[in-house]
Coordinates of N, CA and C in Angstrom, one line a residue:
X1 N 1.0 -1.1 -0.1 CA -0.1 -0.5 0.3 C 1.2 1.4 0.6
X2 N 0.5 2.4 -0.3 CA 1.5 3.3 -0.7 C 0.5 5.2 0.3
X3 N 0.7 5.5 0.2 CA 0.0 6.4 1.2 C 1.0 8.6 0.8
X4 N 0.3 9.1 0.7 CA 0.9 10.5 0.6 C 0.1 11.0 1.1
X5 N 1.3 12.1 2.1 CA 1.6 12.4 3.2 C 1.4 13.9 3.6
X6 N 1.4 14.1 4.9 CA 2.2 15.8 5.3 C 2.2 15.4 7.0
X7 N 2.8 17.1 7.8 CA 1.9 17.0 8.8 C 2.5 18.9 8.6
X8 N 1.1 18.7 10.1 CA 1.2 20.4 9.5 C 0.3 19.9 11.4
X9 N 0.1 21.6 11.1 CA 0.1 22.4 12.0 C -1.8 22.5 12.4
X10 N -2.1 23.1 13.4 CA -3.3 23.5 14.0 C -3.9 24.4 14.7
X11 N -5.1 25.2 13.8 CA -4.6 26.6 13.5 C -6.1 28.0 14.7
X12 N -5.6 28.4 15.4 CA -7.1 28.9 16.2 C -8.6 29.0 14.8
X13 N -7.5 29.0 13.6 CA -8.8 30.3 13.0 C -8.9 29.2 11.0
X14 N -9.9 29.6 10.6 CA -10.0 28.1 9.7 C -9.0 29.0 8.5
X15 N -9.0 29.8 7.9 CA -8.9 30.3 7.5 C -7.4 30.1 6.9
X16 N -6.2 29.7 7.8 CA -5.4 29.1 8.7 C -4.8 28.4 7.6
X17 N -5.7 27.1 7.0 CA -5.6 25.4 6.4 C -5.5 26.8 5.0
X18 N -5.2 27.9 4.1 CA -5.5 27.9 2.7 C -4.3 27.1 2.6
X19 N -2.8 26.7 2.7 CA -1.8 26.3 1.7 C -2.2 24.9 2.6
X20 N -2.6 24.1 3.2 CA -3.3 23.5 3.0 C -4.2 23.0 2.2
X21 N -5.1 24.1 2.3 CA -6.3 23.3 1.1 C -5.3 23.6 -0.6
X22 N -4.6 24.2 -1.2 CA -4.9 24.8 -1.9 C -3.2 23.0 -1.7
X23 N -2.8 22.4 -1.9 CA -2.2 21.1 -1.5 C -2.5 20.9 -1.8
X24 N -4.3 19.6 -1.8 CA -4.6 19.3 -1.1 C -5.3 19.5 -2.7
X25 N -5.8 20.3 -2.9 CA -6.2 20.7 -4.0 C -6.3 19.8 -5.1
X26 N -5.0 20.5 -5.5 CA -3.5 20.3 -6.5 C -3.5 18.4 -6.5
X27 N -3.6 17.7 -5.3 CA -3.8 16.8 -5.9 C -4.6 15.8 -6.3
X28 N -6.5 16.4 -6.5 CA -7.5 15.9 -6.8 C -7.2 15.0 -8.0
X29 N -6.4 15.5 -9.2 CA -7.0 15.9 -11.1 C -6.5 14.5 -10.9
X30 N -5.2 13.8 -10.3 CA -4.4 12.1 -9.7 C -5.3 11.3 -8.9
X31 N -6.2 12.0 -8.4 CA -6.9 11.3 -7.0 C -6.5 9.9 -7.3
X32 N -6.4 9.1 -6.5 CA -6.0 7.4 -7.3 C -7.2 6.6 -5.4
X33 N -8.5 5.8 -5.9 CA -8.6 5.6 -4.4 C -7.6 4.7 -3.7
X34 N -6.8 3.8 -4.5 CA -6.3 3.2 -3.7 C -4.8 3.4 -3.6
X35 N -4.5 4.3 -3.0 CA -3.6 5.4 -2.7 C -4.1 6.3 -1.1
X36 N -3.3 5.6 -0.1 CA -4.0 6.6 1.9 C -3.5 7.9 1.1
X37 N -4.8 8.9 2.5 CA -4.0 10.5 1.4 C -4.2 10.3 3.6
X38 N -3.0 10.8 4.0 CA -2.7 11.1 5.3 C -2.6 12.0 5.8
X39 N -2.8 13.1 6.8 CA -2.2 13.9 7.7 C -3.0 13.9 8.8
X40 N -1.3 13.9 8.9 CA -0.2 14.1 10.6 C -0.1 15.4 11.2
X41 N -1.0 15.7 12.4 CA -0.2 17.0 13.4 C -0.9 16.6 14.8
X42 N -0.3 17.3 15.0 CA 0.1 17.4 16.5 C -0.5 17.9 17.9
X43 N -1.5 17.3 17.7 CA -2.9 16.6 18.2 C -4.0 18.4 18.3
X44 N -3.9 18.8 17.8 CA -4.3 20.2 17.4 C -5.6 20.8 16.7
X45 N -5.1 19.6 15.8 CA -7.2 20.3 14.5 C -7.9 18.9 15.7
X46 N -9.0 20.1 15.9 CA -10.2 19.9 16.6 C -11.1 18.6 15.5
X47 N -12.1 18.1 15.2 CA -13.3 17.8 14.5 C -13.1 18.8 13.3
X48 N -13.4 19.9 14.5 CA -14.4 20.9 13.3 C -13.7 21.6 12.4
X49 N -12.5 21.6 13.1 CA -11.2 21.9 12.0 C -10.8 21.1 10.8
X50 N -11.4 19.8 11.6 CA -11.2 18.6 10.5 C -12.1 18.5 9.2
X51 N -13.5 18.9 9.3 CA -14.4 18.7 9.2 C -14.2 20.0 7.7
X52 N -14.1 20.6 8.6 CA -13.2 22.4 7.7 C -12.4 22.1 6.5
X53 N -11.5 21.6 6.4 CA -10.4 21.2 5.6 C -10.8 20.2 4.6
X54 N -11.9 18.9 4.9 CA -12.1 17.7 4.7 C -13.0 18.4 3.6
X55 N -14.0 18.6 4.3 CA -15.0 19.6 3.4 C -15.0 20.6 1.8
X56 N -13.0 20.6 2.2 CA -12.9 21.1 0.8 C -11.9 20.5 -0.4
X57 N -12.4 19.9 -0.4 CA -11.6 18.7 -1.5 C -12.3 17.2 -1.7
X58 N -12.1 16.3 -2.6 CA -12.6 15.1 -3.3 C -12.6 13.9 -2.3
X59 N -11.0 14.2 -2.1 CA -10.2 13.1 -1.9 C -10.3 13.3 -0.6
X60 N -11.1 11.9 -0.1 CA -11.1 11.0 1.6 C -9.7 11.7 2.2
X61 N -9.8 12.0 3.8 CA -8.7 12.2 4.1 C -8.4 11.3 5.6
X62 N -7.0 11.1 6.0 CA -7.3 10.5 6.7 C -6.1 11.2 8.3
X63 N -6.5 11.7 9.3 CA -6.4 12.9 10.5 C -5.5 11.5 11.2
X64 N -4.2 12.0 11.3 CA -3.3 11.1 12.4 C -2.8 12.0 13.8
X65 N -3.0 12.1 14.6 CA -2.7 13.1 15.5 C -1.1 11.6 16.4
X66 N -0.4 12.9 16.4 CA 1.4 11.9 16.1 C 1.6 12.8 17.2
X67 N 1.1 13.6 18.3 CA 1.1 14.5 19.7 C 2.9 13.6 20.6
X68 N 2.2 12.6 20.6 CA 2.7 12.0 21.4 C 4.6 11.4 20.9
X69 N 5.2 12.0 20.1 CA 6.1 12.2 18.4 C 6.6 14.0 18.8
X70 N 6.3 13.9 20.2 CA 6.8 15.8 19.8 C 7.2 16.4 21.4
X71 N 8.1 17.4 21.9 CA 8.7 17.6 22.8 C 8.1 18.7 23.3
X72 N 8.1 18.8 24.1 CA 8.0 20.8 25.7 C 10.3 20.8 24.6
X73 N 10.5 22.1 25.0 CA 11.6 21.9 25.3 C 12.0 21.7 26.4
X74 N 12.8 21.3 27.1 CA 13.7 20.1 28.7 C 14.8 20.0 27.5
X75 N 15.7 20.7 27.8 CA 17.7 20.0 26.5 C 17.7 22.0 26.0
X76 N 19.3 22.2 25.9 CA 19.4 23.6 25.4 C 19.6 23.8 24.6
X77 N 20.1 24.5 24.1 CA 20.4 24.2 22.4 C 20.7 24.6 21.6
X78 N 22.1 24.8 20.4 CA 23.4 25.2 20.2 C 22.3 26.2 20.4
X79 N 24.5 27.7 21.0 CA 23.7 28.5 20.6 C 24.3 29.1 19.2
X80 N 24.6 28.5 18.7 CA 24.3 29.2 16.6 C 23.1 28.8 16.0
X81 N 22.5 27.9 16.6 CA 20.9 27.8 16.5 C 19.5 28.7 17.3
X82 N 20.3 28.8 17.8 CA 18.9 29.0 19.2 C 18.1 29.3 18.9
X83 N 18.0 30.6 17.6 CA 16.3 31.3 17.3 C 15.6 30.2 16.5
X84 N 16.1 29.0 16.0 CA 14.8 28.1 16.3 C 14.7 27.6 17.2
X85 N 13.0 27.7 16.9 CA 12.5 27.4 18.6 C 12.7 25.3 18.3
X86 N 11.6 24.6 19.5 CA 11.8 23.8 19.7 C 10.4 23.0 18.8
X87 N 9.7 23.4 17.6 CA 8.9 22.9 16.9 C 9.5 22.8 15.5
X88 N 11.1 23.8 15.0 CA 10.8 23.4 13.9 C 12.2 22.0 14.4
X89 N 12.2 22.2 15.3 CA 13.1 20.3 15.3 C 12.9 19.2 16.0
X90 N 11.3 19.3 16.1 CA 10.5 18.4 16.6 C 10.1 17.5 15.1
X91 N 9.5 19.0 14.5 CA 9.5 18.0 12.7 C 10.5 17.8 11.9
X92 N 12.7 17.9 12.8 CA 12.9 17.6 11.7 C 13.1 16.7 12.7
X93 N 13.1 16.5 13.5 CA 12.9 14.7 14.2 C 12.1 13.6 13.3
X94 N 10.9 14.4 13.5 CA 9.8 13.2 13.0 C 10.8 12.6 11.2
X95 N 10.6 13.6 10.9 CA 10.9 13.2 9.8 C 11.7 12.3 9.6
X96 N 13.0 12.3 10.5 CA 14.0 11.6 10.6 C 14.1 9.6 11.3
X97 N 12.6 9.6 12.9 CA 13.1 8.9 14.0 C 12.4 8.5 13.9
X98 N 11.3 9.3 13.3 CA 9.1 9.3 14.3 C 8.6 9.1 13.4
X99 N 8.3 9.0 12.4 CA 7.4 9.0 11.3 C 6.5 7.8 11.1
X100 N 8.2 6.2 10.9 CA 7.9 5.3 10.6 C 7.0 4.3 10.9
X101 N 6.3 4.9 13.0 CA 5.6 4.4 13.9 C 4.0 4.2 13.2
X102 N 4.1 5.1 12.2 CA 2.4 5.9 11.7 C 1.8 5.4 10.9
X103 N 3.2 4.7 10.2 CA 3.1 4.5 8.8 C 3.5 1.8 8.3
X104 N 3.6 1.9 9.1 CA 4.0 0.8 9.2 C 3.0 -0.6 8.0
X105 N 2.2 0.3 7.5 CA 1.5 -0.8 7.2 C 1.3 0.1 5.6
X106 N 2.3 0.8 5.7 CA 2.2 1.2 4.1 C 4.1 0.7 3.2
X107 N 3.4 0.4 1.9 CA 5.4 0.3 1.2 C 5.7 0.9 1.2
X108 N 5.0 2.8 0.6 CA 5.5 3.3 0.1 C 4.9 4.9 0.6
X109 N 6.0 5.8 1.3 CA 4.8 6.9 1.0 C 6.0 7.6 0.9
X110 N 5.0 9.0 0.1 CA 4.9 10.4 -0.4 C 4.8 11.3 0.2
X111 N 6.0 11.6 0.7 CA 5.8 13.5 1.1 C 5.7 14.6 0.6
X112 N 3.8 15.6 1.3 CA 4.4 16.4 0.0 C 4.0 17.7 0.9
X113 N 4.3 18.3 1.6 CA 4.7 19.4 3.0 C 3.3 20.7 2.5
X114 N 2.6 20.6 2.7 CA 1.5 21.8 3.0 C 1.1 23.0 1.7
X115 N 3.1 23.4 2.5 CA 3.7 24.5 1.1 C 3.7 24.8 -0.1
X116 N 3.4 24.1 -0.5 CA 3.2 22.8 -1.5 C 2.3 21.7 -2.8
X117 N 2.5 22.7 -3.9 CA 1.2 22.6 -4.7 C 2.1 21.7 -5.5
X118 N 1.3 20.5 -6.1 CA 2.1 19.8 -7.5 C 1.0 19.8 -7.9
X119 N 2.3 19.1 -9.6 CA 1.7 20.2 -10.1 C 1.7 18.0 -11.4
X120 N 2.7 17.3 -11.0 CA 2.3 15.8 -12.6 C 1.6 14.9 -11.8
X121 N 2.0 14.1 -12.4 CA 1.0 12.9 -12.3 C 2.2 12.2 -10.6
X122 N 1.4 12.8 -9.5 CA 1.9 11.8 -8.7 C 2.7 10.5 -8.4
X123 N 1.7 9.3 -8.8 CA 1.1 8.4 -8.8 C 2.2 8.0 -9.5
X124 N 3.1 8.6 -10.7 CA 3.8 7.7 -11.1 C 5.2 7.7 -10.1
X125 N 5.1 8.3 -9.4 CA 6.1 8.0 -8.1 C 6.7 6.9 -7.0
X126 N 5.3 5.8 -7.4 CA 5.4 5.7 -6.5 C 5.9 4.1 -7.4
X127 N 5.4 4.2 -8.5 CA 6.6 3.4 -9.7 C 7.4 3.0 -10.4
X128 N 8.4 4.1 -9.5 CA 9.0 4.2 -10.4 C 10.8 3.8 -9.1
X129 N 10.4 3.3 -8.4 CA 10.6 3.7 -6.8 C 10.9 1.3 -6.4
X130 N 10.7 0.3 -7.7 CA 10.8 -0.4 -7.3 C 11.8 -1.8 -6.7
X131 N 12.6 -0.2 -7.1 CA 14.2 -1.6 -6.3 C 15.3 0.1 -6.1
X132 N 15.2 1.1 -5.7 CA 15.1 2.1 -4.7 C 14.9 2.7 -4.4
X133 N 15.5 3.3 -3.4 CA 15.5 3.7 -2.1 C 14.4 4.8 -1.5
X134 N 14.4 6.5 -3.0 CA 14.2 7.0 -2.8 C 14.2 7.9 -4.2
X135 N 13.2 9.0 -3.6 CA 12.8 10.0 -4.9 C 12.5 11.2 -4.5
X136 N 13.1 12.0 -5.2 CA 12.4 13.3 -4.8 C 13.0 14.5 -6.4
X137 N 12.4 16.2 -6.2 CA 12.8 16.7 -7.5 C 14.3 17.1 -7.4
X138 N 14.2 17.8 -5.9 CA 15.8 18.2 -6.4 C 16.6 18.0 -5.5
X139 N 18.0 17.9 -5.2 CA 19.2 17.5 -4.8 C 19.9 18.8 -4.5
X140 N 20.2 19.5 -2.5 CA 19.5 21.1 -2.5 C 21.0 20.8 -1.3
X141 N 22.4 22.0 -1.7 CA 22.7 21.5 -0.4 C 22.1 22.5 0.9
X142 N 23.0 22.3 2.1 CA 21.7 23.7 3.1 C 22.8 23.8 3.6
X143 N 22.4 24.6 5.0 CA 23.9 25.5 5.7 C 24.2 24.9 6.5
X144 N 26.1 24.8 6.3 CA 26.6 24.4 7.5 C 26.7 24.7 8.5
X145 N 26.5 26.0 8.8 CA 25.8 26.1 10.9 C 24.1 25.4 11.5
X146 N 24.1 24.8 10.8 CA 22.8 24.1 10.6 C 23.0 22.0 10.7
X147 N 24.8 22.1 10.4 CA 25.0 20.3 10.2 C 25.7 20.9 11.2
X148 N 26.6 21.2 12.2 CA 27.5 20.8 13.1 C 28.1 19.1 13.3
X149 N 27.9 18.4 13.1 CA 28.7 17.2 14.1 C 28.1 15.7 12.9
X150 N 27.3 16.4 11.5 CA 26.6 15.2 11.6 C 28.0 14.7 10.5
X151 N 28.3 14.6 10.1 CA 29.0 14.2 9.4 C 30.0 13.0 10.6
X152 N 30.1 13.6 11.5 CA 31.7 12.8 12.4 C 30.3 11.8 13.6
X153 N 29.3 11.9 13.5 CA 28.3 11.0 13.8 C 28.3 10.1 13.4
X154 N 27.7 10.5 12.2 CA 27.8 9.4 11.5 C 28.7 8.3 10.8
X155 N 30.0 9.2 10.4 CA 30.8 8.0 10.8 C 31.8 7.3 12.1
X156 N 31.6 7.7 13.0 CA 31.4 7.5 14.4 C 30.9 5.6 14.9
X157 N 29.4 6.3 13.9 CA 28.6 5.2 14.0 C 28.9 3.8 13.3
X158 N 29.0 4.2 11.8 CA 29.9 2.5 11.2 C 30.6 2.9 11.1
X159 N 31.3 3.0 11.8 CA 32.8 2.7 12.4 C 32.6 2.1 13.6
X160 N 31.6 2.6 14.4 CA 31.1 1.2 15.6 C 31.0 0.0 15.4
X161 N 30.1 -0.1 14.4 CA 29.4 -1.5 13.1 C 30.8 -1.2 12.0
X162 N 32.0 -1.7 12.5 CA 32.5 -2.2 11.0 C 32.4 -2.0 9.5
X163 N 32.2 -0.4 10.1 CA 32.1 0.2 8.5 C 33.0 1.5 8.1
X164 N 34.3 1.7 7.6 CA 34.7 2.3 7.3 C 34.4 2.6 5.7
X165 N 34.6 3.7 5.8 CA 33.7 4.0 4.0 C 34.6 5.5 4.1
X166 N 35.5 5.7 3.0 CA 35.6 6.6 3.0 C 34.4 7.7 3.0
X167 N 35.9 8.6 3.9 CA 35.1 10.3 4.5 C 34.8 11.2 3.5
X168 N 34.1 11.9 3.3 CA 33.6 12.5 1.7 C 33.5 14.2 2.6
X169 N 34.5 14.5 2.0 CA 35.0 16.5 1.4 C 33.7 16.9 1.5
X170 N 33.5 18.2 1.7 CA 32.3 19.3 1.4 C 31.4 19.4 2.2
X171 N 30.6 20.3 1.8 CA 29.6 20.6 2.6 C 28.2 19.5 2.6
X172 N 27.3 20.2 2.8 CA 26.1 18.9 3.2 C 25.1 19.7 2.6
X173 N 24.3 18.2 2.1 CA 22.9 18.2 0.8 C 22.5 17.1 1.3
X174 N 21.6 16.7 1.0 CA 20.3 16.4 0.6 C 19.7 15.9 -1.2
X175 N 18.0 15.3 -0.3 CA 17.1 15.5 -1.1 C 16.3 16.5 -0.9
X176 N 15.6 17.9 -1.8 CA 14.7 18.4 -1.2 C 14.0 17.6 -0.4
X177 N 13.4 17.7 0.8 CA 12.0 16.7 1.5 C 10.9 17.4 1.5
X178 N 11.4 18.3 1.2 CA 9.3 19.1 1.1 C 8.9 18.0 0.5
X179 N 9.1 17.7 -0.7 CA 8.2 16.7 -1.1 C 9.6 15.5 -2.3
X180 N 9.9 14.5 -1.6 CA 10.3 13.5 -1.4 C 9.1 12.0 -0.9
X181 N 9.9 11.1 -2.0 CA 9.7 9.8 -2.0 C 10.1 8.7 -1.0
X182 N 10.3 7.4 -0.6 CA 10.8 6.9 0.6 C 10.4 5.0 0.0
X183 N 10.7 4.4 -0.3 CA 10.5 3.0 -0.7 C 10.8 3.1 1.1
X184 N 9.7 2.7 2.2 CA 9.3 2.3 3.3 C 10.3 0.8 3.6
X185 N 9.8 -0.5 2.1 CA 9.9 -1.7 2.5 C 11.5 -2.3 2.7
X186 N 11.6 -1.2 1.4 CA 13.4 -1.9 1.1 C 14.3 -1.2 2.4
X187 N 13.7 0.4 3.0 CA 13.9 1.3 4.6 C 13.9 0.1 4.5
X188 N 13.6 -0.3 5.8 CA 12.7 -1.5 6.2 C 14.2 -2.6 7.0
X189 N 14.5 -2.9 5.3 CA 15.6 -4.9 5.4 C 16.2 -4.0 5.9
X190 N 17.6 -2.3 5.8 CA 18.4 -2.1 6.3 C 18.5 -2.1 8.0
X191 N 18.8 -3.2 8.2 CA 18.9 -3.2 10.0 C 20.2 -2.4 10.2
X192 N 21.1 -2.4 9.5 CA 22.3 -1.0 9.6 C 21.1 0.6 10.0
X193 N 20.7 1.4 8.8 CA 20.4 1.9 9.0 C 18.8 2.0 10.5
X194 N 18.3 0.9 10.9 CA 17.2 1.0 11.7 C 18.4 1.7 12.8
X195 N 18.9 0.8 12.6 CA 19.7 0.6 14.1 C 20.2 2.3 14.4
X196 N 20.8 2.7 13.6 CA 21.0 4.1 13.2 C 20.0 5.3 13.8
X197 N 18.3 4.6 13.6 CA 18.2 6.3 13.7 C 17.3 5.8 14.6
X198 N 17.6 4.2 16.0 CA 17.7 4.3 17.0 C 18.7 4.8 17.5
X199 N 20.0 5.1 17.4 CA 21.2 5.7 18.3 C 20.8 7.5 17.9
X200 N 21.0 7.4 17.3 CA 20.3 9.2 16.6 C 19.7 10.2 17.9
X201 N 18.7 8.9 18.1 CA 17.5 9.5 18.9 C 17.8 9.1 20.1
X202 N 17.9 8.4 20.3 CA 18.1 8.5 21.9 C 20.0 9.6 22.3
X203 N 20.7 10.3 21.5 CA 21.8 11.1 21.1 C 21.3 13.2 22.0
X204 N 19.7 12.7 20.8 CA 19.0 14.1 21.6 C 19.4 15.4 20.4
X205 N 20.5 14.5 19.4 CA 21.5 15.8 19.0 C 20.6 16.8 17.9
X206 N 19.5 15.6 17.3 CA 18.8 16.2 16.6 C 17.9 18.1 16.9
X207 N 17.7 17.6 18.0 CA 16.8 19.0 19.3 C 18.4 19.7 19.9
X208 N 19.7 19.2 20.0 CA 20.7 20.1 20.2 C 21.2 20.9 19.7
X209 N 21.6 20.7 18.5 CA 21.8 21.1 17.1 C 21.4 21.4 15.7
X210 N 19.1 21.6 16.4 CA 18.7 21.6 15.3 C 18.9 21.5 13.7
X211 N 20.0 19.9 13.7 CA 19.7 18.9 12.6 C 18.5 19.3 11.7
X212 N 18.7 19.4 10.5 CA 17.7 19.8 9.4 C 17.9 17.6 9.1
X213 N 16.3 17.6 8.0 CA 16.3 16.0 7.7 C 16.8 16.3 6.8
X214 N 17.0 17.4 5.7 CA 17.5 17.2 4.7 C 19.1 16.2 4.2
X215 N 19.1 17.4 5.9 CA 21.0 16.7 5.5 C 20.8 15.4 6.5
X216 N 20.4 15.4 7.1 CA 20.2 14.2 7.4 C 20.2 12.9 6.5
X217 N 19.3 12.7 6.1 CA 18.9 12.1 5.1 C 20.3 12.5 4.1
X218 N 20.8 12.6 3.1 CA 21.6 13.4 2.4 C 22.6 12.2 3.0
X219 N 23.7 12.2 4.4 CA 23.9 11.3 5.6 C 23.7 10.2 4.3
X220 N 22.2 9.9 5.1 CA 22.2 8.3 5.6 C 22.3 8.0 4.1
X221 N 21.3 8.4 2.8 CA 21.9 8.1 1.0 C 23.4 7.7 0.9
X222 N 23.5 8.9 0.5 CA 25.9 8.6 1.1 C 26.1 8.1 0.9
X223 N 25.8 7.6 2.6 CA 27.1 6.7 3.2 C 26.3 5.1 3.8
X224 N 25.1 5.3 3.1 CA 24.9 3.1 3.9 C 24.5 3.8 2.5
X225 N 24.3 3.6 1.0 CA 23.4 3.7 0.0 C 24.9 4.0 -1.5
X226 N 24.1 3.7 -2.5 CA 24.9 3.8 -2.8 C 23.6 4.7 -4.3
X227 N 23.9 6.3 -3.4 CA 22.6 6.6 -4.2 C 23.5 7.4 -6.3
X228 N 23.7 6.5 -6.4 CA 23.4 7.3 -8.5 C 22.7 5.4 -8.3
X229 N 23.1 4.6 -7.7 CA 21.7 2.8 -8.7 C 20.6 3.1 -7.5
X230 N 20.2 3.9 -6.1 CA 19.4 3.7 -5.0 C 18.5 4.6 -4.9
X231 N 18.7 6.0 -5.8 CA 18.3 6.9 -6.0 C 18.1 7.2 -7.3
X232 N 16.6 8.4 -6.7 CA 16.3 8.7 -8.4 C 15.9 10.8 -8.0
X233 N 16.5 11.1 -9.2 CA 16.3 12.4 -9.2 C 15.0 12.3 -10.9
X234 N 14.2 12.9 -10.0 CA 12.5 12.5 -10.8 C 12.3 13.6 -11.0
X235 N 12.7 13.9 -12.7 CA 11.8 15.0 -13.8 C 10.2 15.6 -13.4
X236 N 9.7 14.3 -13.0 CA 8.6 13.8 -13.4 C 7.9 15.2 -12.8
X237 N 8.5 14.9 -11.1 CA 8.1 15.6 -9.5 C 8.1 16.8 -10.0
X238 N 7.4 17.6 -10.0 CA 6.9 18.9 -10.9 C 6.2 19.4 -9.8
X239 N 6.4 20.6 -9.3 CA 5.8 21.0 -7.9 C 6.0 22.9 -7.3
X240 N 5.7 23.5 -7.3 CA 6.2 25.0 -6.6 C 6.1 24.5 -5.4
X241 N 6.7 25.4 -4.3 CA 7.6 25.6 -3.3 C 6.8 26.9 -2.7
X242 N 6.4 26.6 -2.4 CA 5.6 28.1 -1.3 C 6.4 28.8 -0.8
X243 N 6.6 28.4 0.8 CA 8.0 29.3 1.8 C 9.2 29.1 0.5
X244 N 9.2 28.4 0.2 CA 10.3 29.2 -0.7 C 10.9 29.8 -1.4
X245 N 9.5 29.5 -2.8 CA 9.1 30.7 -3.6 C 9.7 30.2 -4.9
X246 N 10.5 29.0 -4.6 CA 10.9 27.9 -6.0 C 10.1 26.8 -6.8
X247 N 9.9 27.1 -8.4 CA 9.0 26.2 -8.8 C 10.5 25.0 -9.8
X248 N 9.4 24.1 -8.0 CA 11.3 23.3 -9.1 C 10.1 21.4 -10.0
X249 N 11.7 21.7 -10.5 CA 11.4 20.7 -12.3 C 10.7 21.8 -13.4
X250 N 10.2 22.7 -13.3 CA 9.3 23.5 -14.0 C 10.4 23.5 -15.6
X251 N 9.7 23.1 -16.4 CA 11.3 23.5 -17.9 C 10.3 23.6 -19.0

């Protein structure tokens, strides 16, 4: 089974859901009844608001409360990342360490964020992931200020587990995770990856250093997979990313 997923906020005013509603509407053209359409939320979208969101699309939505995966601020953040609050760190942690337990029944998921308007046939993306772990529209560089210590953590983990990869030179990059598709069936088969995620979760480093899901997935792909043969930059992933003001793969 496949699912299209999003993690979204709850708002006091229904008008604030306008981006999410536009996102949902953009998916209607290629609606597939064999795909689940899941909305993860922090337990703060009440039934009335869920009904409102549902009333603005023909697509049947499945709302899942994931508040148990979100933390209050109980640890000190690194000084260079202090301007980022707990909400952003929760989001990054969710999309690397936590989402797995909410999608156990699915083989593949396509994440399309709240601020993205999808323009092409997203059902195609699932089809190209037969033997690949990840598909994305853009591979993007990240700000090294927010990646301090990631590579050392990855290399130290691999060395402890009998893996001695060649250390890559340069900055950090990864799949632009506002729209990314994962083959969960294949990812779950990688015991080393599952062990890595558990260790990462236990360290709290995502929270302390504000490590993003983009560079973390980039390092996972670069060090635990062959990026050229196990991932795919797919030209037919076409969407407009509202927050970034960017058109992806519009040519």
